[in-house]
CSV table of N, CA, C and O in Angstrom, one decimal:
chain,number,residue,atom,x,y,z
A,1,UNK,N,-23.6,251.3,22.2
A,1,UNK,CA,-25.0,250.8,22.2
A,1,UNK,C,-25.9,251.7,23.0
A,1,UNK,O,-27.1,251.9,22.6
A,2,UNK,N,-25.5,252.4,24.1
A,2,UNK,CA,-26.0,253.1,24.9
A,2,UNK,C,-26.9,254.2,23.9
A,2,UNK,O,-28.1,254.2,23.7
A,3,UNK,N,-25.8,255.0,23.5
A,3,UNK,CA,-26.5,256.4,22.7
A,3,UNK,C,-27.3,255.8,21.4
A,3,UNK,O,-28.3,256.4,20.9
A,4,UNK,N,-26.9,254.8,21.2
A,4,UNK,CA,-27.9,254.4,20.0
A,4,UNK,C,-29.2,253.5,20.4
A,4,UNK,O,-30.1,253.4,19.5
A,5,UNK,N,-29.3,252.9,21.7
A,5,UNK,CA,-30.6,252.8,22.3
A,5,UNK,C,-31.5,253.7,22.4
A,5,UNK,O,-32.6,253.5,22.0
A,6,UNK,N,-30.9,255.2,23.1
A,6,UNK,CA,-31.7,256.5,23.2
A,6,UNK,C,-31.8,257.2,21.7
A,6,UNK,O,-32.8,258.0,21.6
A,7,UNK,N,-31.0,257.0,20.5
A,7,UNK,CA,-31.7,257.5,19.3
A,7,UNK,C,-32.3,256.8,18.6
A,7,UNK,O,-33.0,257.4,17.7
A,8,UNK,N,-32.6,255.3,18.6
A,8,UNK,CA,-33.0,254.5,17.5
A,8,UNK,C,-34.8,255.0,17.6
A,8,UNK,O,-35.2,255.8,18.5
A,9,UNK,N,-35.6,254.7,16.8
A,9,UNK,CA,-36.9,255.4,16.5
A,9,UNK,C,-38.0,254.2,17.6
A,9,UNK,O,-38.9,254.5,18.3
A,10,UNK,N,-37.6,252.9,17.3
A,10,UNK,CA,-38.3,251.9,18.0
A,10,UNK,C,-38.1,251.5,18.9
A,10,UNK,O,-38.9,250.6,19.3
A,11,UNK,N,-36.9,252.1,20.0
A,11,UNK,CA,-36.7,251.8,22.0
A,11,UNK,C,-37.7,252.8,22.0
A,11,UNK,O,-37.1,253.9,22.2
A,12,UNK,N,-38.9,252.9,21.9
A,12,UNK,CA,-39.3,254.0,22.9
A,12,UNK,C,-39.2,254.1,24.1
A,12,UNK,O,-39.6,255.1,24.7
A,13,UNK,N,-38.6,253.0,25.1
A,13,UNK,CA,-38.8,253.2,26.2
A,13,UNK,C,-37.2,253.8,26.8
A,13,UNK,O,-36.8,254.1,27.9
A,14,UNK,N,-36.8,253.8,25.9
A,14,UNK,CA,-35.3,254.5,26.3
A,14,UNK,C,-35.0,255.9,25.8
A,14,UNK,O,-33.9,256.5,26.1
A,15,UNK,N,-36.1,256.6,25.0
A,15,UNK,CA,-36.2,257.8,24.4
A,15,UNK,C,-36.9,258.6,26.0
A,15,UNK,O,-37.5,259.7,26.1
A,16,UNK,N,-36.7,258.1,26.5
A,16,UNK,CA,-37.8,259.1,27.8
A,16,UNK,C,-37.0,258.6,29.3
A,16,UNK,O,-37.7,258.5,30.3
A,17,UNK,N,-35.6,258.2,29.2
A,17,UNK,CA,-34.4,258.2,29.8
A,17,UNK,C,-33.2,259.0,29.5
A,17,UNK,O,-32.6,259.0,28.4
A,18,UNK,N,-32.7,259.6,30.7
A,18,UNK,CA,-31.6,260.3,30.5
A,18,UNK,C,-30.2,259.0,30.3
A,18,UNK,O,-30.4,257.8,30.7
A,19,UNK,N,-29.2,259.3,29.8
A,19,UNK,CA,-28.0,258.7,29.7
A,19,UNK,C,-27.6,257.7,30.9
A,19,UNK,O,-27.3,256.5,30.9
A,20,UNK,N,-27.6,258.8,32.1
A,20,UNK,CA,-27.3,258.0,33.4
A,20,UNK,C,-28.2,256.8,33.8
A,20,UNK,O,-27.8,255.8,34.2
A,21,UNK,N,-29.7,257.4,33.5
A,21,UNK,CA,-30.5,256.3,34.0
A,21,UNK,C,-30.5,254.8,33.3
A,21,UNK,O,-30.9,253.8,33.8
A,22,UNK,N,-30.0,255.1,32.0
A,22,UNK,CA,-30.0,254.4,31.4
A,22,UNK,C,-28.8,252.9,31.8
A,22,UNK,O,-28.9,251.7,31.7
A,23,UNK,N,-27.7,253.9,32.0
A,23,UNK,CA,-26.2,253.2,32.1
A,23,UNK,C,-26.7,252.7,33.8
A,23,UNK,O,-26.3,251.7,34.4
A,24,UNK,N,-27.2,253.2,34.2
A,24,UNK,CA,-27.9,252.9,36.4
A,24,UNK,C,-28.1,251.4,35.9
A,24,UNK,O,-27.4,250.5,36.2
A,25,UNK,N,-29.3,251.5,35.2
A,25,UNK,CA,-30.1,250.3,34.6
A,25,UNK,C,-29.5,248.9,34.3
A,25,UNK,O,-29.9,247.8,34.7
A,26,UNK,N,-28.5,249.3,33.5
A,26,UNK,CA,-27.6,248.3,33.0
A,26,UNK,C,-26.5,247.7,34.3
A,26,UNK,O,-26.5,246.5,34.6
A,27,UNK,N,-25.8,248.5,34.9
A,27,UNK,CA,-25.1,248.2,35.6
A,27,UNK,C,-25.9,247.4,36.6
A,27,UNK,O,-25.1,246.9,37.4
A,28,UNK,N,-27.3,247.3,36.9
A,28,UNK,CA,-27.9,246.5,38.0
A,28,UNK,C,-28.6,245.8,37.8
A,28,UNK,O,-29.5,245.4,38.6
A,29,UNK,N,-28.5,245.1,36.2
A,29,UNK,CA,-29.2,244.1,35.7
A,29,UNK,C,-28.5,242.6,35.2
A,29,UNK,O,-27.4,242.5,35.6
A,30,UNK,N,-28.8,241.9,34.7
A,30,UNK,CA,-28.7,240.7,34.3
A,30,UNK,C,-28.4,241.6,32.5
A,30,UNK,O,-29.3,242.3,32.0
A,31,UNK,N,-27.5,241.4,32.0
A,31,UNK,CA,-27.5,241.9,30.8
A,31,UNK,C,-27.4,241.1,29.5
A,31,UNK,O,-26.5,240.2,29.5
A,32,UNK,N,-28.0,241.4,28.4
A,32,UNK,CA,-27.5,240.3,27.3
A,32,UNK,C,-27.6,240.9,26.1
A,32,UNK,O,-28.6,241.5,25.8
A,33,UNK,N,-26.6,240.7,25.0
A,33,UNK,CA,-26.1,241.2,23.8
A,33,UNK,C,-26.4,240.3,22.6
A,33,UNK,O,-25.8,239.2,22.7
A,34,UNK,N,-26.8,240.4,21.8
A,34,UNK,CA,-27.0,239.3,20.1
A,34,UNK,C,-26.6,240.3,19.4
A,34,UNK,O,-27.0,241.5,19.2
A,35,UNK,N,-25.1,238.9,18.7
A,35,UNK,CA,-24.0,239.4,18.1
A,35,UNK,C,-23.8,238.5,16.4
A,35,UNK,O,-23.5,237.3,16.4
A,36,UNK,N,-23.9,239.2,15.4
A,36,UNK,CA,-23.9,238.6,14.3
A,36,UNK,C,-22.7,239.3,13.7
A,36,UNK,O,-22.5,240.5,13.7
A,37,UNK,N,-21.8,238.4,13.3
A,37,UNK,CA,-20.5,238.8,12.4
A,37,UNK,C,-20.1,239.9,13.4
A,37,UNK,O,-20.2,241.1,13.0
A,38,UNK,N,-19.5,239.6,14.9
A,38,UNK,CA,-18.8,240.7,15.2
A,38,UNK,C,-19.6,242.1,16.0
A,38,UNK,O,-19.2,242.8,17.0
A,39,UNK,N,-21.1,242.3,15.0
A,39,UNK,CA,-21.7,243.2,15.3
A,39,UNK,C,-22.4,243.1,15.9
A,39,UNK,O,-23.0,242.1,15.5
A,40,UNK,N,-23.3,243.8,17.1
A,40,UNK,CA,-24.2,243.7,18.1
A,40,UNK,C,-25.5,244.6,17.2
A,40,UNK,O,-25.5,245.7,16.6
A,41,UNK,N,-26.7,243.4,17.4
A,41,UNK,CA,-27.6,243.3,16.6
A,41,UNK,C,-29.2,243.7,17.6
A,41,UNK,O,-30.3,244.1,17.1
A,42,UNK,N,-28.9,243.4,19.0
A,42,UNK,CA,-29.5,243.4,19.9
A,42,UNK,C,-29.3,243.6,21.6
A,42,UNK,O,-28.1,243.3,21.8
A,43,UNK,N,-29.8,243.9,22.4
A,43,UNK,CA,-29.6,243.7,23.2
A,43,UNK,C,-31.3,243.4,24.2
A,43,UNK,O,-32.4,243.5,23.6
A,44,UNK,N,-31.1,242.9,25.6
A,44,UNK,CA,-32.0,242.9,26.7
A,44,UNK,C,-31.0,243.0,28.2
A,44,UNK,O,-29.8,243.0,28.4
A,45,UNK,N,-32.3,243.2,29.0
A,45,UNK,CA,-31.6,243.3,30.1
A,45,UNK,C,-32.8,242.5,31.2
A,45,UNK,O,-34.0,242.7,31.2
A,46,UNK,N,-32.1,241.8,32.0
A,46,UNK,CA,-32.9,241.4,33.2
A,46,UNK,C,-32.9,241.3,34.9
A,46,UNK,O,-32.0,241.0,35.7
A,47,UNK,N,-34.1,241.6,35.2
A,47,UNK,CA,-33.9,241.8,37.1
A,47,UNK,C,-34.8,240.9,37.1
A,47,UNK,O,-36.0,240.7,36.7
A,48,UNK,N,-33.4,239.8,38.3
A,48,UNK,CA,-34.0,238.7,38.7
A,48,UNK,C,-33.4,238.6,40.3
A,48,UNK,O,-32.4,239.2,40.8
A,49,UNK,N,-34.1,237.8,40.9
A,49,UNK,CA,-33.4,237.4,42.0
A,49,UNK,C,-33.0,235.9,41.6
A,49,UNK,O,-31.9,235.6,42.1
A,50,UNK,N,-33.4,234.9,40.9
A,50,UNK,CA,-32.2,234.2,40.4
A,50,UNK,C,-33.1,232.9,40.6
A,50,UNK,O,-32.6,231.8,40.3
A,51,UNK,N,-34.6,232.8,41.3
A,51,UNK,CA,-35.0,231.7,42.0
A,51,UNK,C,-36.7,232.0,41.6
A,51,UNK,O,-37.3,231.5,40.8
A,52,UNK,N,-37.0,232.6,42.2
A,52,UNK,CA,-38.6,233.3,42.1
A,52,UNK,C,-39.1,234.2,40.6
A,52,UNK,O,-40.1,234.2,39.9
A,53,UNK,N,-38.3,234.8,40.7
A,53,UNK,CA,-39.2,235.7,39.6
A,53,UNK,C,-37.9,236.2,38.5
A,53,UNK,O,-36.8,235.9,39.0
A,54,UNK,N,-38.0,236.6,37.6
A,54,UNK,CA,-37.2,237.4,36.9
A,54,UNK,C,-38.1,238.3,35.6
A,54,UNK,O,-39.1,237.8,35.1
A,55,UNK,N,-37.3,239.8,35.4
A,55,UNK,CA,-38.7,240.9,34.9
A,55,UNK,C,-37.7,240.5,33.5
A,55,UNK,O,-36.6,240.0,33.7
A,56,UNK,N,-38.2,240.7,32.5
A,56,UNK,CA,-37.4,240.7,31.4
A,56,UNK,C,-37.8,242.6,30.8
A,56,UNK,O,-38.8,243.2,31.0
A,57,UNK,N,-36.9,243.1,30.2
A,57,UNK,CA,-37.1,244.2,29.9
A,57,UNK,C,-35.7,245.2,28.9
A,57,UNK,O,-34.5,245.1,28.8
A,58,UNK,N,-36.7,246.1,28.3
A,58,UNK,CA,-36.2,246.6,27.2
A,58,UNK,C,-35.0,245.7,26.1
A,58,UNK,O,-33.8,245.8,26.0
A,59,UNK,N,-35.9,245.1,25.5
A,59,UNK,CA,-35.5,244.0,25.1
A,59,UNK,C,-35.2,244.7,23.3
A,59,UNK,O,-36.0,245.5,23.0
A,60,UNK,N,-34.3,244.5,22.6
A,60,UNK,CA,-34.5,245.4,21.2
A,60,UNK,C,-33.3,244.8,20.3
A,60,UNK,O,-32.1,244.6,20.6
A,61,UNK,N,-34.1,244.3,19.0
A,61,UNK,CA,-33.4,243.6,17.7
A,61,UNK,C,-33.3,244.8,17.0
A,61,UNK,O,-34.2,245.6,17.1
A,62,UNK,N,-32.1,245.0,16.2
A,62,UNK,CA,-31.8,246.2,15.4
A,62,UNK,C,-33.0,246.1,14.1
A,62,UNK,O,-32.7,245.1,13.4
A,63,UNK,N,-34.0,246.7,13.5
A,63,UNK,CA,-34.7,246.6,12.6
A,63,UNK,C,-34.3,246.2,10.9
A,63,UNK,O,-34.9,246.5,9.8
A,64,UNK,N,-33.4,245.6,11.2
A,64,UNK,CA,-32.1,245.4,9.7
A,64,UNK,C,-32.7,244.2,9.7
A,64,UNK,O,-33.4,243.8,8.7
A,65,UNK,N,-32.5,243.3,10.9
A,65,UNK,CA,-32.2,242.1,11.6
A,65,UNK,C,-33.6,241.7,12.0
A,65,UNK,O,-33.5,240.5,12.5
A,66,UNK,N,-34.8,242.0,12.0
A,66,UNK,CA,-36.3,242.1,12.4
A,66,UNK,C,-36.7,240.9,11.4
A,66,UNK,O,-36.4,240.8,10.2
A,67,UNK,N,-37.6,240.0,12.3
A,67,UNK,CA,-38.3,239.1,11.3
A,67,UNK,C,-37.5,238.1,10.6
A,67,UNK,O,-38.1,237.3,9.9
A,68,UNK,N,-36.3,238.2,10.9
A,68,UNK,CA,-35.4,236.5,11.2
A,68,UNK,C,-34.6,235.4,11.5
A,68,UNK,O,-33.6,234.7,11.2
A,69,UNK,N,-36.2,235.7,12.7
A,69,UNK,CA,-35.7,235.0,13.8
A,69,UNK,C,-34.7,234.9,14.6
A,69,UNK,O,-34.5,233.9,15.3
A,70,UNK,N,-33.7,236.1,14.7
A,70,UNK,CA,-32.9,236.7,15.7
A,70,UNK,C,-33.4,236.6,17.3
A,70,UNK,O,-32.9,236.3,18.4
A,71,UNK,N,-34.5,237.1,16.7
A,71,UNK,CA,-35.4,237.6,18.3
A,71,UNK,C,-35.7,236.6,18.9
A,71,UNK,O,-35.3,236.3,20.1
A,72,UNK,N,-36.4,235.7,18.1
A,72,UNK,CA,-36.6,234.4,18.6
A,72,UNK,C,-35.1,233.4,19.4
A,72,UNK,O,-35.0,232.8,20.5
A,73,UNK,N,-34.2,233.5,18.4
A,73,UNK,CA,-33.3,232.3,18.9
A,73,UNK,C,-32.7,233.6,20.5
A,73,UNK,O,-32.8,233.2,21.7
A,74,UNK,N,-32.3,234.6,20.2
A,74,UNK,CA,-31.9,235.4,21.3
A,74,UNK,C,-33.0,235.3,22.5
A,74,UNK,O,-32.6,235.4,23.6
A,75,UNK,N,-34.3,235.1,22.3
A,75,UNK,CA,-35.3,235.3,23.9
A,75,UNK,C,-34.5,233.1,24.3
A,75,UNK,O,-33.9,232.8,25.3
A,76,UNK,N,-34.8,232.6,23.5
A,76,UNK,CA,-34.6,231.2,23.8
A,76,UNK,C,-33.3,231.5,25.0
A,76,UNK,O,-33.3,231.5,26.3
A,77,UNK,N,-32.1,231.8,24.1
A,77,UNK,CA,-30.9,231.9,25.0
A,77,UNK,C,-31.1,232.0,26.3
A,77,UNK,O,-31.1,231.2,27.2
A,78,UNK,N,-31.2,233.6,26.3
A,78,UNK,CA,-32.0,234.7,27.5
A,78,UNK,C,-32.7,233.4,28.6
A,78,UNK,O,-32.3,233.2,29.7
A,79,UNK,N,-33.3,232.9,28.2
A,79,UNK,CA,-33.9,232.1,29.2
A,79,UNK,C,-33.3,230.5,29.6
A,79,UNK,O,-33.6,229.6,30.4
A,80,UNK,N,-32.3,230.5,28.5
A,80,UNK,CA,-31.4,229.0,28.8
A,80,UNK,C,-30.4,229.3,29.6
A,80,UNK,O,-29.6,228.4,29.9
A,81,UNK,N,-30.3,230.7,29.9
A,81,UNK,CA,-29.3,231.0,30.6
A,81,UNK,C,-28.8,230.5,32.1
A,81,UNK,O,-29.5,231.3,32.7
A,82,UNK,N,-28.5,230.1,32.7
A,82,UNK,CA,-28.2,229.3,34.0
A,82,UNK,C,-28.9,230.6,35.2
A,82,UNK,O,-29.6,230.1,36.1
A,83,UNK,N,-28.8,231.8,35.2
A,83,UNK,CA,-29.6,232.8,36.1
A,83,UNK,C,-30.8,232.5,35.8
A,83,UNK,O,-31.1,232.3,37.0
A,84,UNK,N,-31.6,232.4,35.4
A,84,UNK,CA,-33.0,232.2,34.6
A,84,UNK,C,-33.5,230.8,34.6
A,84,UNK,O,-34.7,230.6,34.7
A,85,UNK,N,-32.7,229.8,34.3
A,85,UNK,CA,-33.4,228.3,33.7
A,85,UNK,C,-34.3,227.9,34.9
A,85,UNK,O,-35.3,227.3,34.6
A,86,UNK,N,-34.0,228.0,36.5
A,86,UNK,CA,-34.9,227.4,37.7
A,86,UNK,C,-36.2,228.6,38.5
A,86,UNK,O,-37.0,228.5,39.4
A,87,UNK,N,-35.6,229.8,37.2
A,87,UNK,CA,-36.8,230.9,38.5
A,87,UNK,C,-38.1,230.0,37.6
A,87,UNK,O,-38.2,229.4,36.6
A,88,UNK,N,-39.3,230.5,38.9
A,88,UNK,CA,-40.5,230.1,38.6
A,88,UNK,C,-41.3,231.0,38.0
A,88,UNK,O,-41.9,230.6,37.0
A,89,UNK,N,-41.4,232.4,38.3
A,89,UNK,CA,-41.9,233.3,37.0
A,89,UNK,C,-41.4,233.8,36.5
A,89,UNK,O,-40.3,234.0,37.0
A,90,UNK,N,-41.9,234.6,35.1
A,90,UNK,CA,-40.8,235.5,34.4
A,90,UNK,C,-42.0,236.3,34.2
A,90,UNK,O,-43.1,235.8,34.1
A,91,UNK,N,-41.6,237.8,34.2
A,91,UNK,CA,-42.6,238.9,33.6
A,91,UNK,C,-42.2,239.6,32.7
A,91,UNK,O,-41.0,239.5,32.4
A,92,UNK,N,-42.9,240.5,32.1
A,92,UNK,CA,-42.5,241.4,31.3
A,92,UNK,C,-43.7,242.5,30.7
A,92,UNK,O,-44.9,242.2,30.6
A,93,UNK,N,-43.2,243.6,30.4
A,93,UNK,CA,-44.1,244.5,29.9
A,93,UNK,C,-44.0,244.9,28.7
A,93,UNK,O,-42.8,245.2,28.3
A,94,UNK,N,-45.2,245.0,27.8
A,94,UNK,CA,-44.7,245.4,26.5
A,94,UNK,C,-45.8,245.8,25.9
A,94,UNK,O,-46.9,245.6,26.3
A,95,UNK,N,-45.3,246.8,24.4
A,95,UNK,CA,-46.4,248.1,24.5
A,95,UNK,C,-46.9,247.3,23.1
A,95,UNK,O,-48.0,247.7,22.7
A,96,UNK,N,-46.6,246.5,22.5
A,96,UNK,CA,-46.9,246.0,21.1
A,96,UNK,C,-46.5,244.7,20.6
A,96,UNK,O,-46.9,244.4,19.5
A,97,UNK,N,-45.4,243.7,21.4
A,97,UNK,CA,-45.2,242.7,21.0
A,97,UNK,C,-45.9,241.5,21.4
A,97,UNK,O,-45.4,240.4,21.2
A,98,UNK,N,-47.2,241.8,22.1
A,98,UNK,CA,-47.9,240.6,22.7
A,98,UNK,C,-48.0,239.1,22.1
A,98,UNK,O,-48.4,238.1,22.8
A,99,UNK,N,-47.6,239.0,20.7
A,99,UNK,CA,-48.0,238.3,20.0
A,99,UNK,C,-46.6,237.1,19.9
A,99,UNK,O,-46.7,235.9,20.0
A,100,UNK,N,-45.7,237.8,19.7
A,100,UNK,CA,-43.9,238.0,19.8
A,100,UNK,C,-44.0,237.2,21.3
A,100,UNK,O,-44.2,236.0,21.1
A,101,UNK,N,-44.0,237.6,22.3
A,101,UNK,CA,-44.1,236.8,23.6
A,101,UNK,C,-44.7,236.0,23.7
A,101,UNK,O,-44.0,235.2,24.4
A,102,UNK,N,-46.0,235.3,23.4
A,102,UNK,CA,-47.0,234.4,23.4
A,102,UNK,C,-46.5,232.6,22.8
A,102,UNK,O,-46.9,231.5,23.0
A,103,UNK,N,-45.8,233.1,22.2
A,103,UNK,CA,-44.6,231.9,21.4
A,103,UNK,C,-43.7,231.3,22.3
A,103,UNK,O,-42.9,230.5,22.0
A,104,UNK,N,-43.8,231.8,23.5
A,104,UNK,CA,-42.6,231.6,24.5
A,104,UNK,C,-43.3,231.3,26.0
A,104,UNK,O,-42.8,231.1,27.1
A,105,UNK,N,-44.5,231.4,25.7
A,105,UNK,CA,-45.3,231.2,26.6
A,105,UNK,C,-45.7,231.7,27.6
A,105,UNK,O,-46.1,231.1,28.5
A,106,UNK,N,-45.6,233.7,27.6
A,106,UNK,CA,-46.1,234.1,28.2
A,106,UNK,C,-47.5,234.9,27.7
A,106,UNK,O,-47.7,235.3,26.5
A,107,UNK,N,-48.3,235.2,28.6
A,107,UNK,CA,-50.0,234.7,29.0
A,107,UNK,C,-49.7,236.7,29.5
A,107,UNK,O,-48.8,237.5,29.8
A,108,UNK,N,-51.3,236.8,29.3
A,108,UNK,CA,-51.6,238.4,29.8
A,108,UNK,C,-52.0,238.0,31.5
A,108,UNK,O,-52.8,237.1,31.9
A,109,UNK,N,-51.0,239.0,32.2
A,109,UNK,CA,-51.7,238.8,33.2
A,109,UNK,C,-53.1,238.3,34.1
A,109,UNK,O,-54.0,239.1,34.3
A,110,UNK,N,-53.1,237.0,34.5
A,110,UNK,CA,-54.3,236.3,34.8
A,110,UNK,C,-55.1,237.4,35.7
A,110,UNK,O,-56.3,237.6,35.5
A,111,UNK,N,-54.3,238.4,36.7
A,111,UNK,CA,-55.7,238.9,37.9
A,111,UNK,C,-54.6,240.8,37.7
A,111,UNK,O,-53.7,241.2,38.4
A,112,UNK,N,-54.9,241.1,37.0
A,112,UNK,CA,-54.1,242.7,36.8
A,112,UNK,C,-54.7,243.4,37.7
A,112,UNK,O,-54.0,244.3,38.1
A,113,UNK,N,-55.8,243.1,38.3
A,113,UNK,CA,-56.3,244.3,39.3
A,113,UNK,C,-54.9,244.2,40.9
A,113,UNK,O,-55.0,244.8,41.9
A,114,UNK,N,-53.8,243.1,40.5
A,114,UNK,CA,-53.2,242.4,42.2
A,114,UNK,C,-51.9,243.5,41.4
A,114,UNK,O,-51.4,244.3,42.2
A,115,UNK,N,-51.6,243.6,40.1
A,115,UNK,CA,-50.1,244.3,39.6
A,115,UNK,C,-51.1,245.8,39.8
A,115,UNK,O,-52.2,246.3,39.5
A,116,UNK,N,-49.6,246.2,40.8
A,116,UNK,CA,-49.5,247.6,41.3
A,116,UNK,C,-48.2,248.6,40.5
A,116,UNK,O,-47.5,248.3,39.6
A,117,UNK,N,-48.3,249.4,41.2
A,117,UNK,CA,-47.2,250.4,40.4
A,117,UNK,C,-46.9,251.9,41.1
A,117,UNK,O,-47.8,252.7,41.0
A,118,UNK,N,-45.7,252.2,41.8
A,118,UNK,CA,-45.9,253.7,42.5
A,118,UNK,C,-44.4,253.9,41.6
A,118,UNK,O,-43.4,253.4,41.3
A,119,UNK,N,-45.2,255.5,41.5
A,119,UNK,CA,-44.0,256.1,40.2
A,119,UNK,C,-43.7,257.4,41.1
A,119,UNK,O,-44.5,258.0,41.8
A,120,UNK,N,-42.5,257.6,41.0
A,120,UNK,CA,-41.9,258.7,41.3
A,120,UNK,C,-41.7,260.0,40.7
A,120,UNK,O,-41.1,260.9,41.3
């Protein structure tokens, strides 16, 4: 899944990750797989402290599988999950599915001028 996150045309956000950083990522997250007949169709990953907050991120349905309702029943899971079910926020960033998230009840950040960001 690794090498095929970094080739697929729609992770952009994994096209502009080396191998390592990628597998870093995974190994220090909350991780989760959607599996149809055997075959993995999706994946997400999450950083949470388990109580307060949890980020949801690089979240990706294979485009075969797009539009029925995969995405949907898999975000439901993701958040029925026992690490997740009592935190009080969840965030996430995303370059085009605002609409996709909004169904689930997440809101554009109310005061964006408070989210910061130092990049290395």
């Amino acid at each position: 899944m690794i090498l095929y996150l970094t080739s697929y045309p729609n992770t952009y956000w994994a096209k502009e990750r080396s191998l390592y950083e990628i597998k870093k990522s995974i190994e220090n997250s909350v991780c989760f797989g959607a599996y149809l007949d055997g075959k993995q169709i999706g994946f997400a990953r999450v950083i949470t402290d388990k109580t307060i907050f949890s980020y949801l991120l690089d979240v990706f349905i294979d485009e075969k599988y797009q539009g029925k309702n995969y995405g949907q029943f898999f975000l439901k899971e993701i958040y029925n999950h026992p690490h997740l079910i009592q935190v009080k926020k969840h965030y996430l960033h995303t370059k085009d599915a605002q609409r996709f998230y909004e169904k689930f009840g997440f809101e554009t950040y109310p005061n964006p001028k408070r989210f910061m960001i130092k990049t290395n």
